[in-house]
């Protein structure tokens, strides 16, 4: 079956084979994106696995297989977001990010520039962490990010703005403590 | 630093952090091949061949089908509305459809259970915390508890008379407020330390002590778990010293005075569970495996409820898993025990951060939904009725 055909057309075997072909082609990139968002290889593996299962279940709903990458990324980032939300559900955002952030509490004195930025990214909210990863890891433009997240471009711009502001504060706090 | 400089640093950070030449783990390709092959053969074979997480994720379809069959057999009384059944849910025990007596246990009305649930609600559509609420175990009588500070999960005292929540002190530090069940602020705990942030929510069984997550903005080495007097915040005692870059997150205190806590990444990520005496002593690692929740003791202190990924886990005092309640294809997390220890309450969602509160026996049986909403109900705590 040609990949140009609708995902919902063909026998079960053909549909499964088409899905496997497209998913395999995109698998490495998907795993790397999950790593960029989740910053944990095992979490990234699990998220990618879950995305494969969900995507397969929804495969017949994809009208144009040419849009597979965008469609699959959207499933993946939603799963990553869920996992981030799940991981931080107990701790209030006010405690885990703003307070510690303003103080540079998360940053070790011996931390280098890479660690400081990594720690700062770790304090971003799930929404902010996703747009930052899509923008600066995937190098996607605002409208492409919006398509993957299913939100307006203006919201993406707003999230990027506040994410950068947040990172500035975090790095500034670390700088003030002489860690960079 | 200008935005442009920061953007360049971000590009460089991701390039250094993610190796684009590295292939995805081989098991993912194996999973993908198995999925496609099994789907091409037959659906039953798909169920047989896939490992547990996939079976779990396919389970809702089977359960939904079973629910339809049960509904047809039982008859039209299933169409009667239930007060707390305001939206679709998955699984026959999650959709008890009538208050009338039924010959099928899975469609029986939820039992009337002792105590009251305290939980936090987040609107994912708006990206904001809606607040903290209490609710009866049958989903009725929901009441908001106004918080004097940041949006964070609170905990009932053992007596059910008070609620401990983090709050913001006048000097900007995080402290602790003690509330009545209606949200009235009863007292703000003093912090007998000039620089420590001390957020306390975990009560001792006799309600005289509170266990707290604490940190010093000027000295990361002071991060750890501390205990204070629940009356006024005095008698500050350090219980753990978090390793560098690691956080200790208090879970619960057993009837015999052991604190269970999670030691993991400071952003709240997964970590193994540990025990330390509330009176002070050397922490002991309880589990080799990592969990998402820091653990909750049942009333007699012999079992610990926690979760990992989408799965609840009930551990013995030796850290060995006793039950893994069937999650019915959902993502279950954040469990707590009923005051009598016969039930657990937890958050449960299907996709995305839109969990609802569910109750079941610790082995997963007799599961039912407390209330279905479009928001994310989390950080649930089951207290005795005030």
Coordinates of C-alpha atoms in Angstrom, one line a residue:
Chain A
X1 CA 0.0 0.0 0.0
X2 CA 1.3 3.4 -0.9
X3 CA 2.0 5.8 2.0
X4 CA 0.1 8.4 0.0
X5 CA -3.2 6.5 0.6
X6 CA -5.4 7.3 3.4
X7 CA -4.4 5.5 6.6
X8 CA -7.8 4.1 6.9
X9 CA -7.8 2.4 3.5
X10 CA -6.6 -1.2 2.8
X11 CA -6.6 -4.5 4.6
X12 CA -5.7 -4.8 8.2
X13 CA -2.3 -6.1 7.2
X14 CA -1.7 -3.3 4.8
X15 CA -2.7 -0.7 7.3
X16 CA -0.4 -2.2 10.0
X17 CA 2.5 -2.4 7.5
X18 CA 2.0 1.2 6.5
X19 CA 2.0 2.3 10.1
X20 CA 5.0 0.3 10.9
X21 CA 6.9 1.8 8.0
X22 CA 6.1 5.4 8.8
X23 CA 6.6 4.9 12.6
X24 CA 9.9 3.2 12.1
X25 CA 11.1 6.0 9.9
X26 CA 10.2 8.5 12.6
X27 CA 11.1 6.5 15.6
X28 CA 14.6 7.9 16.3
X29 CA 13.4 11.5 16.0
X30 CA 10.4 10.8 18.2
X31 CA 12.6 9.3 20.9
X32 CA 15.0 12.2 20.8
X33 CA 12.2 14.7 21.1
X34 CA 10.9 12.8 24.1
X35 CA 14.4 12.9 25.6
X36 CA 14.6 16.6 25.0
X37 CA 11.3 17.1 26.9
X38 CA 11.6 14.6 29.6
X39 CA 15.4 14.6 30.1
X40 CA 15.3 10.9 31.2
X41 CA 16.1 8.1 28.8
X42 CA 13.8 5.5 30.4
X43 CA 11.0 8.0 30.6
X44 CA 11.6 8.9 27.0
X45 CA 11.5 5.2 26.0
X46 CA 8.3 4.6 27.9
X47 CA 6.7 7.8 26.4
X48 CA 7.7 6.8 22.9
X49 CA 6.3 3.3 23.5
X50 CA 3.0 4.7 24.7
X51 CA 2.9 7.0 21.7
X52 CA 3.3 4.1 19.4
X53 CA 0.4 2.3 21.0
X54 CA -1.8 5.3 21.0
X55 CA -0.9 6.2 17.4
X56 CA -1.6 2.7 16.2
X57 CA -5.0 2.7 17.9
X58 CA -5.8 6.1 16.2
X59 CA -4.2 5.2 12.9
X60 CA -7.4 5.0 10.9
X61 CA -8.2 8.6 11.9
X62 CA -5.2 10.0 10.1
X63 CA -6.5 11.1 6.7
X64 CA -3.2 12.1 5.1
X65 CA -0.2 9.9 5.9
X66 CA 2.0 12.7 4.7
X67 CA 1.2 14.4 7.9
X68 CA 2.3 11.5 10.0
X69 CA 5.3 13.2 11.6
X70 CA 3.2 16.2 12.8
X71 CA 0.4 13.9 13.9
X72 CA 2.7 11.5 15.8
X73 CA 4.6 14.3 17.5
X74 CA 1.3 15.7 18.7
X75 CA 0.5 12.4 20.4
X76 CA 4.0 12.1 21.8
X77 CA 4.1 15.6 23.3
X78 CA 0.7 15.1 24.9
X79 CA 2.0 11.9 26.5
X80 CA 5.2 13.7 27.6
X81 CA 3.1 16.5 29.1
X82 CA 1.0 14.0 30.9
X83 CA 4.1 12.4 32.3
X84 CA 5.6 15.7 33.4
X85 CA 2.3 16.6 35.1
X86 CA 2.2 13.2 36.7
X87 CA 5.7 13.5 38.0
X88 CA 5.1 16.9 39.6
X89 CA 1.6 16.5 40.7
X90 CA 2.3 16.3 44.4
X91 CA 4.5 19.3 44.6
X92 CA 3.0 22.8 44.1
X93 CA 4.4 24.8 41.3
X94 CA 5.0 27.6 43.8
X95 CA 7.3 25.5 45.8
X96 CA 9.0 23.5 43.2
X97 CA 9.7 26.3 40.8
X98 CA 9.2 29.9 41.8
X99 CA 10.7 29.8 45.2
X100 CA 13.6 27.6 44.5
X101 CA 14.1 29.3 41.2
X102 CA 14.3 32.8 42.5
X103 CA 16.9 31.7 44.9
X104 CA 19.0 29.6 42.6
X105 CA 18.4 26.8 45.1
X106 CA 18.6 24.1 42.4
X107 CA 22.1 25.0 41.3
X108 CA 25.1 23.5 42.9
X109 CA 28.1 25.8 43.4
X110 CA 30.3 23.8 41.2
X111 CA 27.8 23.5 38.4
X112 CA 29.0 24.5 35.1
X113 CA 27.1 26.5 32.4
X114 CA 25.6 23.4 30.9
X115 CA 24.3 22.1 34.2
X116 CA 22.9 25.5 35.2
X117 CA 20.9 25.7 32.0
X118 CA 19.8 22.1 32.4
X119 CA 18.7 22.8 35.9
X120 CA 16.9 25.9 34.8
X121 CA 15.1 24.0 32.0
X122 CA 14.1 21.4 34.6
X123 CA 12.2 24.0 36.6
X124 CA 10.0 25.0 33.6
X125 CA 6.4 24.0 33.7
X126 CA 5.4 21.1 31.4
X127 CA 3.8 23.5 28.9
X128 CA 6.9 25.7 28.8
X129 CA 9.3 22.9 28.6
X130 CA 7.5 21.5 25.6
X131 CA 7.6 24.7 23.6
X132 CA 11.2 25.3 24.4
X133 CA 12.1 21.8 23.3
X134 CA 10.2 22.1 20.1
X135 CA 11.6 25.5 19.4
X136 CA 15.3 25.0 20.3
X137 CA 15.8 21.3 19.9
X138 CA 13.5 20.7 16.9
X139 CA 14.1 24.2 15.6
X140 CA 10.5 24.5 14.7
X141 CA 8.8 27.8 13.9
X142 CA 5.9 29.1 16.0
X143 CA 3.2 28.0 13.7
X144 CA 4.7 24.5 13.4
X145 CA 4.8 24.2 17.2
X146 CA 1.2 25.4 17.3
X147 CA 0.2 22.7 14.9
X148 CA 1.9 20.0 17.0
X149 CA 0.5 21.2 20.3
X150 CA -3.0 22.0 18.9
X151 CA -3.0 25.5 20.3
X152 CA -3.0 29.0 18.7
X153 CA 0.3 30.5 17.5
X154 CA -0.2 33.4 19.9
X155 CA -0.3 31.0 22.8
X156 CA 3.0 29.5 21.6
X157 CA 4.6 32.9 21.4
X158 CA 3.3 33.7 24.9
X159 CA 4.6 30.5 26.3
X160 CA 8.0 31.0 24.7
X161 CA 8.2 34.5 26.0
X162 CA 7.4 33.5 29.6
X163 CA 9.7 30.4 29.3
X164 CA 12.6 32.6 28.3
X165 CA 11.8 35.1 31.1
X166 CA 11.7 32.2 33.5
X167 CA 15.1 30.9 32.3
X168 CA 16.6 34.4 32.5
X169 CA 15.6 34.5 36.2
X170 CA 16.9 31.1 36.9
X171 CA 20.2 31.7 35.2
X172 CA 20.5 35.2 36.8
X173 CA 20.0 33.7 40.2
X174 CA 22.7 31.2 39.5
X175 CA 25.0 33.9 38.2
X176 CA 24.4 35.9 41.3
X177 CA 25.6 33.0 43.3
X178 CA 28.8 32.7 41.2
X179 CA 27.9 29.4 39.7
X180 CA 28.5 30.4 36.1
Chain B
X1 CA 21.9 38.3 29.1
X2 CA 19.9 39.1 25.9
X3 CA 17.2 36.8 24.6
X4 CA 19.4 36.1 21.6
X5 CA 22.3 34.9 23.8
X6 CA 19.9 32.7 25.8
X7 CA 18.5 31.3 22.6
X8 CA 22.0 30.4 21.3
X9 CA 22.7 28.7 24.7
X10 CA 19.5 26.7 24.4
X11 CA 20.4 25.5 20.9
X12 CA 23.8 24.5 22.1
X13 CA 22.4 22.9 25.2
X14 CA 20.1 20.6 23.2
X15 CA 22.8 19.8 20.7
X16 CA 25.1 18.7 23.6
X17 CA 22.3 16.9 25.5
X18 CA 20.7 14.9 22.7
X19 CA 22.8 12.8 20.4
X20 CA 20.8 12.8 17.2
X21 CA 23.0 10.0 15.8
X22 CA 22.0 7.7 18.6
X23 CA 19.2 5.2 17.6
X24 CA 16.1 4.8 19.7
X25 CA 16.3 1.8 22.1
X26 CA 16.0 -1.5 20.1
X27 CA 13.1 -2.7 22.2
X28 CA 11.0 0.1 20.7
X29 CA 11.6 -1.3 17.2
X30 CA 10.8 -4.7 18.5
X31 CA 7.6 -3.4 20.0
X32 CA 6.7 -1.7 16.8
X33 CA 7.3 -4.8 14.7
X34 CA 5.3 -7.0 17.1
X35 CA 2.5 -4.6 17.1
X36 CA 2.2 -4.5 13.4
X37 CA 2.6 -8.2 13.0
X38 CA 0.1 -9.1 15.6
X39 CA -2.4 -6.6 14.3
X40 CA -2.1 -8.1 10.9
X41 CA -2.9 -11.6 12.2
X42 CA -5.8 -11.1 14.5
X43 CA -6.9 -8.9 17.4
X44 CA -7.0 -11.7 20.0
X45 CA -3.4 -12.5 19.1
X46 CA -2.5 -8.9 19.5
X47 CA -3.8 -9.1 23.1
X48 CA -1.8 -12.3 23.7
X49 CA 1.5 -11.1 22.3
X50 CA 1.8 -7.7 23.7
X51 CA 3.4 -7.1 27.1
X52 CA 1.4 -5.8 30.0
X53 CA 1.3 -2.0 29.4
X54 CA -0.2 -2.6 26.0
X55 CA -2.7 -5.0 27.3
X56 CA -3.6 -2.4 29.9
X57 CA -4.1 0.2 27.2
X58 CA -6.3 -2.0 25.2
X59 CA -8.4 -3.1 28.1
X60 CA -10.8 -0.1 28.0
X61 CA -12.2 -1.4 24.8
X62 CA -12.9 -4.8 26.2
X63 CA -14.3 -3.4 29.4
X64 CA -16.5 -0.9 27.5
X65 CA -17.9 -3.8 25.5
X66 CA -18.5 -5.8 28.6
X67 CA -20.3 -2.9 30.1
X68 CA -22.6 -2.6 27.2
X69 CA -23.4 -6.3 27.4
X70 CA -24.1 -6.1 31.1
X71 CA -26.3 -3.0 30.5
X72 CA -28.4 -4.9 27.9
X73 CA -28.9 -7.9 30.2
X74 CA -29.9 -5.9 33.2
X75 CA -32.3 -3.7 31.4
X76 CA -33.5 -0.2 31.2
X77 CA -32.9 0.7 34.8
X78 CA -29.3 1.4 33.8
X79 CA -30.5 4.5 32.0
X80 CA -31.5 6.2 35.3
X81 CA -29.0 9.0 36.1
X82 CA -26.7 9.0 39.1
X83 CA -25.8 12.2 40.9
X84 CA -22.1 11.8 40.4
X85 CA -22.1 10.2 37.0
X86 CA -21.8 13.3 34.9
X87 CA -19.6 12.1 32.1
X88 CA -18.4 9.0 30.3
X89 CA -16.0 6.7 32.0
X90 CA -14.5 3.4 31.2
X91 CA -15.0 0.0 32.9
X92 CA -18.1 -1.6 34.3
X93 CA -17.2 -0.9 37.9
X94 CA -16.4 2.7 37.0
X95 CA -19.9 3.3 35.6
X96 CA -22.4 2.1 38.3
X97 CA -25.4 3.3 36.5
X98 CA -28.3 3.1 38.9
X99 CA -28.9 3.6 42.6
X100 CA -31.3 0.6 42.6
X101 CA -30.2 -2.7 43.9
X102 CA -28.6 -4.8 41.2
X103 CA -27.7 -8.5 41.0
X104 CA -24.3 -7.5 39.4
X105 CA -21.7 -6.2 41.8
X106 CA -20.1 -4.0 39.2
X107 CA -23.2 -1.9 38.8
X108 CA -24.1 -1.5 42.5
X109 CA -24.2 2.0 43.8
X110 CA -21.1 3.1 45.6
X111 CA -21.1 2.3 49.3
X112 CA -21.3 5.1 51.9
X113 CA -17.9 5.3 53.4
X114 CA -16.5 7.0 56.4
X115 CA -14.6 10.2 56.2
X116 CA -14.1 13.0 53.7
X117 CA -11.8 13.5 50.8
X118 CA -9.5 16.6 50.4
X119 CA -8.0 17.2 47.0
X120 CA -6.7 19.8 44.7
X121 CA -8.1 20.6 41.3
X122 CA -6.3 22.0 38.3
X123 CA -7.9 23.3 35.1
X124 CA -5.7 22.1 32.3
X125 CA -7.8 24.0 29.8
X126 CA -6.8 27.3 31.5
X127 CA -3.5 26.1 32.9
X128 CA -4.4 27.2 36.4
X129 CA -5.1 25.7 39.8
X130 CA -8.8 25.9 40.6
X131 CA -8.2 25.4 44.3
X132 CA -8.5 22.8 47.1
X133 CA -11.8 21.1 47.9
X134 CA -13.4 18.6 50.2
X135 CA -16.0 16.2 49.1
X136 CA -17.9 13.2 50.5
X137 CA -16.8 9.8 49.3
X138 CA -20.0 9.4 47.2
X139 CA -19.1 12.6 45.3
X140 CA -21.7 14.8 47.0
X141 CA -21.3 17.9 49.1
X142 CA -18.2 19.4 47.4
X143 CA -16.9 22.5 49.2
X144 CA -13.9 24.7 48.4
X145 CA -11.2 25.3 51.0
X146 CA -9.7 28.7 50.5
X147 CA -5.9 28.5 50.8
X148 CA -3.9 31.3 52.4
X149 CA -1.0 30.9 50.0
X150 CA 0.3 28.8 47.1
X151 CA -1.7 26.2 45.4
X152 CA -0.5 23.0 46.9
X153 CA -1.9 19.7 48.2
X154 CA -3.0 19.8 51.8
X155 CA -3.4 16.9 54.3
X156 CA -6.0 16.2 57.0
X157 CA -4.8 15.8 60.5
X158 CA -5.3 12.3 61.9
X159 CA -8.3 13.5 63.9
X160 CA -9.8 15.0 60.8
X161 CA -10.2 18.4 62.6
X162 CA -7.4 20.3 60.8
X163 CA -5.7 20.7 57.5
X164 CA -2.0 21.5 57.0
X165 CA -1.1 23.4 53.8
X166 CA 2.0 25.3 52.6
X167 CA 1.7 29.0 52.8
X168 CA 3.7 32.0 51.9
X169 CA 5.1 33.9 54.9
X170 CA 5.4 37.7 55.0
X171 CA 9.1 37.5 54.3
X172 CA 8.5 35.4 51.2
X173 CA 9.5 32.1 52.6
X174 CA 7.3 29.0 52.4
X175 CA 5.8 28.1 55.7
X176 CA 2.8 26.2 57.0
X177 CA -0.8 27.1 57.7
X178 CA -3.2 25.1 59.8
X179 CA -6.8 25.4 58.6
X180 CA -10.1 24.2 59.8
X181 CA -12.1 22.1 57.5
X182 CA -14.0 25.1 56.2
X183 CA -10.7 26.9 55.3
X184 CA -10.6 29.2 58.4
X185 CA -6.9 29.8 59.2
X186 CA -6.4 28.5 62.7
X187 CA -2.7 29.3 63.0
X188 CA 0.5 29.9 61.0
X189 CA 3.5 28.0 62.2
X190 CA 6.6 29.9 63.2
X191 CA 9.9 28.8 61.7
X192 CA 12.5 28.8 64.4
X193 CA 15.2 29.4 61.8
X194 CA 16.0 32.6 60.0
X195 CA 16.6 31.2 56.5
X196 CA 14.9 27.8 56.2
X197 CA 11.7 27.3 54.1
X198 CA 9.6 24.7 55.9
X199 CA 6.4 23.4 54.2
X200 CA 4.7 20.8 56.3
X201 CA 1.7 18.6 55.4
X202 CA 2.4 15.2 56.9
X203 CA 0.9 14.6 60.4
X204 CA 2.1 12.2 63.0
X205 CA -0.5 9.7 64.1
X206 CA -1.1 11.6 67.4
X207 CA -1.2 15.0 65.5
X208 CA 1.5 16.5 67.7
X209 CA 4.1 16.6 65.0
X210 CA 4.3 17.7 61.4
X211 CA 6.8 16.4 58.9
X212 CA 8.1 19.0 56.4
X213 CA 10.0 19.4 53.2
X214 CA 12.5 22.1 53.9
X215 CA 15.3 23.9 52.1
X216 CA 17.5 27.0 52.6
X217 CA 17.8 29.3 49.6
X218 CA 21.4 30.2 50.6
X219 CA 22.6 26.7 51.4
X220 CA 21.6 23.7 49.3
X221 CA 23.2 21.4 51.9
X222 CA 20.3 22.1 54.3
X223 CA 17.7 20.6 52.1
X224 CA 16.0 17.7 53.7
X225 CA 13.0 16.5 55.7
X226 CA 12.4 18.1 59.1
X227 CA 9.8 17.7 61.8
X228 CA 8.2 20.4 63.9
X229 CA 5.6 20.8 66.6
X230 CA 2.1 20.9 65.0
X231 CA 1.0 23.4 67.7
X232 CA 3.4 26.2 66.8
X233 CA 6.2 25.1 64.6
X234 CA 8.7 24.9 67.4
X235 CA 11.1 22.0 68.2
X236 CA 12.5 21.8 64.6
X237 CA 14.3 18.5 64.1
X238 CA 16.1 17.4 61.0
X239 CA 15.3 13.9 59.9
X240 CA 17.2 13.5 56.6
X241 CA 20.0 15.2 54.6
X242 CA 19.2 15.1 50.9
X243 CA 22.2 14.2 48.8
X244 CA 23.4 16.9 46.5
X245 CA 21.0 17.4 43.6
X246 CA 18.5 15.1 45.2
X247 CA 15.3 15.8 47.1
X248 CA 13.6 14.0 50.0
X249 CA 9.8 14.0 49.8
X250 CA 7.9 13.0 52.9
X251 CA 5.1 10.5 52.5
X252 CA 3.5 9.4 55.7
X253 CA 4.1 8.4 59.3
X254 CA 3.1 4.9 60.5
X255 CA 1.3 4.2 63.7
X256 CA 4.7 3.0 65.1
X257 CA 6.5 6.2 64.2
X258 CA 8.3 5.4 61.0
X259 CA 8.3 8.0 58.2
X260 CA 8.2 6.8 54.7
X261 CA 9.7 9.1 52.1
X262 CA 10.8 9.2 48.5
X263 CA 14.4 10.2 47.6
X264 CA 14.5 11.4 44.0
X265 CA 15.2 14.3 41.7
X266 CA 14.4 17.7 43.1
X267 CA 11.8 18.3 40.4
X268 CA 9.7 15.6 42.0
X269 CA 10.7 12.7 39.7
X270 CA 10.7 9.0 40.5
X271 CA 12.8 7.6 43.3
X272 CA 13.1 4.7 45.7
X273 CA 11.3 4.8 49.1
X274 CA 13.1 5.1 52.4
X275 CA 12.2 4.8 56.0
X276 CA 13.4 6.9 58.9
X277 CA 12.1 7.1 62.5
X278 CA 10.1 10.2 63.3
X279 CA 12.0 10.4 66.5
X280 CA 15.3 10.6 64.5
X281 CA 17.7 8.0 63.3
X282 CA 19.5 6.6 60.3
X283 CA 17.4 6.4 57.1
X284 CA 17.1 3.0 55.6
X285 CA 16.3 2.3 51.9
X286 CA 13.1 0.4 51.7
X287 CA 12.7 -0.3 48.0
X288 CA 15.2 -0.9 45.2
X289 CA 12.6 0.1 42.7
X290 CA 11.6 3.7 42.1
X291 CA 8.1 5.1 42.6
X292 CA 6.3 8.3 41.8
X293 CA 4.5 8.7 45.1
X294 CA 6.4 9.0 48.5
X295 CA 4.0 6.4 50.0
X296 CA 1.1 6.3 52.4
X297 CA 0.7 3.9 55.3
X298 CA -2.5 2.0 56.0
X299 CA -3.9 2.5 59.5
X300 CA -2.0 -0.4 61.1
X301 CA 1.2 0.6 59.4
X302 CA 1.8 -2.7 57.6
X303 CA 1.1 -1.7 54.1
X304 CA 2.3 1.3 51.9
X305 CA 0.3 2.6 49.0
X306 CA 2.2 4.3 46.1
X307 CA 2.3 4.2 42.3
X308 CA 4.7 4.0 39.4
X309 CA 3.9 5.1 35.9
X310 CA 0.3 4.2 35.4
X311 CA 0.0 1.6 38.1
X312 CA -0.8 1.7 41.8
X313 CA 1.3 -0.5 44.1
X314 CA 0.6 -1.7 47.6
X315 CA 3.8 -2.7 49.3
X316 CA 4.5 -4.6 52.5
X317 CA 6.7 -3.2 55.2
X318 CA 9.5 -5.1 53.6
X319 CA 9.1 -3.1 50.4
X320 CA 7.8 -6.1 48.5
X321 CA 4.7 -5.5 46.3
X322 CA 1.6 -7.1 47.8
X323 CA -1.0 -5.9 45.3
X324 CA -0.9 -4.2 41.9
X325 CA -4.5 -3.2 41.6
X326 CA -5.9 -3.5 38.1
X327 CA -5.9 0.0 36.6
X328 CA -8.5 -1.0 34.0
X329 CA -6.4 0.6 31.2
X330 CA -6.2 4.0 33.0
X331 CA -3.4 5.9 34.6
X332 CA -3.8 5.5 38.4
X333 CA -1.7 7.5 40.9
X334 CA -1.6 9.3 44.2
X335 CA -3.3 6.7 46.4
X336 CA -4.3 7.2 50.1
X337 CA -6.1 4.9 52.5
X338 CA -9.5 5.2 54.0
X339 CA -9.6 5.8 57.8
X340 CA -10.5 2.1 58.3
X341 CA -7.9 0.8 55.8
X342 CA -10.5 -1.1 53.8
X343 CA -10.4 1.2 50.8
X344 CA -8.0 3.4 48.9
X345 CA -8.7 6.6 47.0
X346 CA -6.6 7.7 44.1
X347 CA -6.5 9.9 40.9
X348 CA -7.1 8.1 37.6
X349 CA -7.1 9.4 34.1
X350 CA -7.1 7.9 30.6
X351 CA -5.2 10.3 28.4
X352 CA -3.8 13.7 29.3
X353 CA -3.8 15.4 32.7
X354 CA -7.6 15.1 33.4
X355 CA -7.7 12.7 36.3
X356 CA -10.8 12.0 38.4
X357 CA -11.0 10.5 41.9
X358 CA -11.7 6.8 42.2
X359 CA -12.1 4.5 45.2
X360 CA -11.5 0.8 45.3
X361 CA -10.4 -1.9 47.7
X362 CA -6.6 -2.2 48.0
X363 CA -6.6 -5.2 45.6
X364 CA -8.4 -3.1 43.0
X365 CA -11.8 -4.7 43.5
X366 CA -15.1 -2.8 43.9
X367 CA -13.7 0.2 42.0
X368 CA -16.0 3.2 41.5
X369 CA -15.6 6.8 40.5
X370 CA -16.2 9.5 43.1
X371 CA -16.9 12.3 40.6
X372 CA -16.2 12.9 37.0
X373 CA -15.1 16.4 35.9
X374 CA -13.3 18.0 33.0
X375 CA -10.5 19.1 35.3
X376 CA -7.6 17.3 36.9
X377 CA -8.2 16.1 40.5
X378 CA -5.0 15.3 42.3
X379 CA -3.3 15.2 45.7
X380 CA -6.2 13.4 47.3
X381 CA -6.2 12.8 51.0
X382 CA -8.8 10.8 52.9
X383 CA -9.5 12.1 56.4
X384 CA -11.9 11.3 59.1
X385 CA -15.0 13.4 59.1
X386 CA -14.4 16.6 61.1

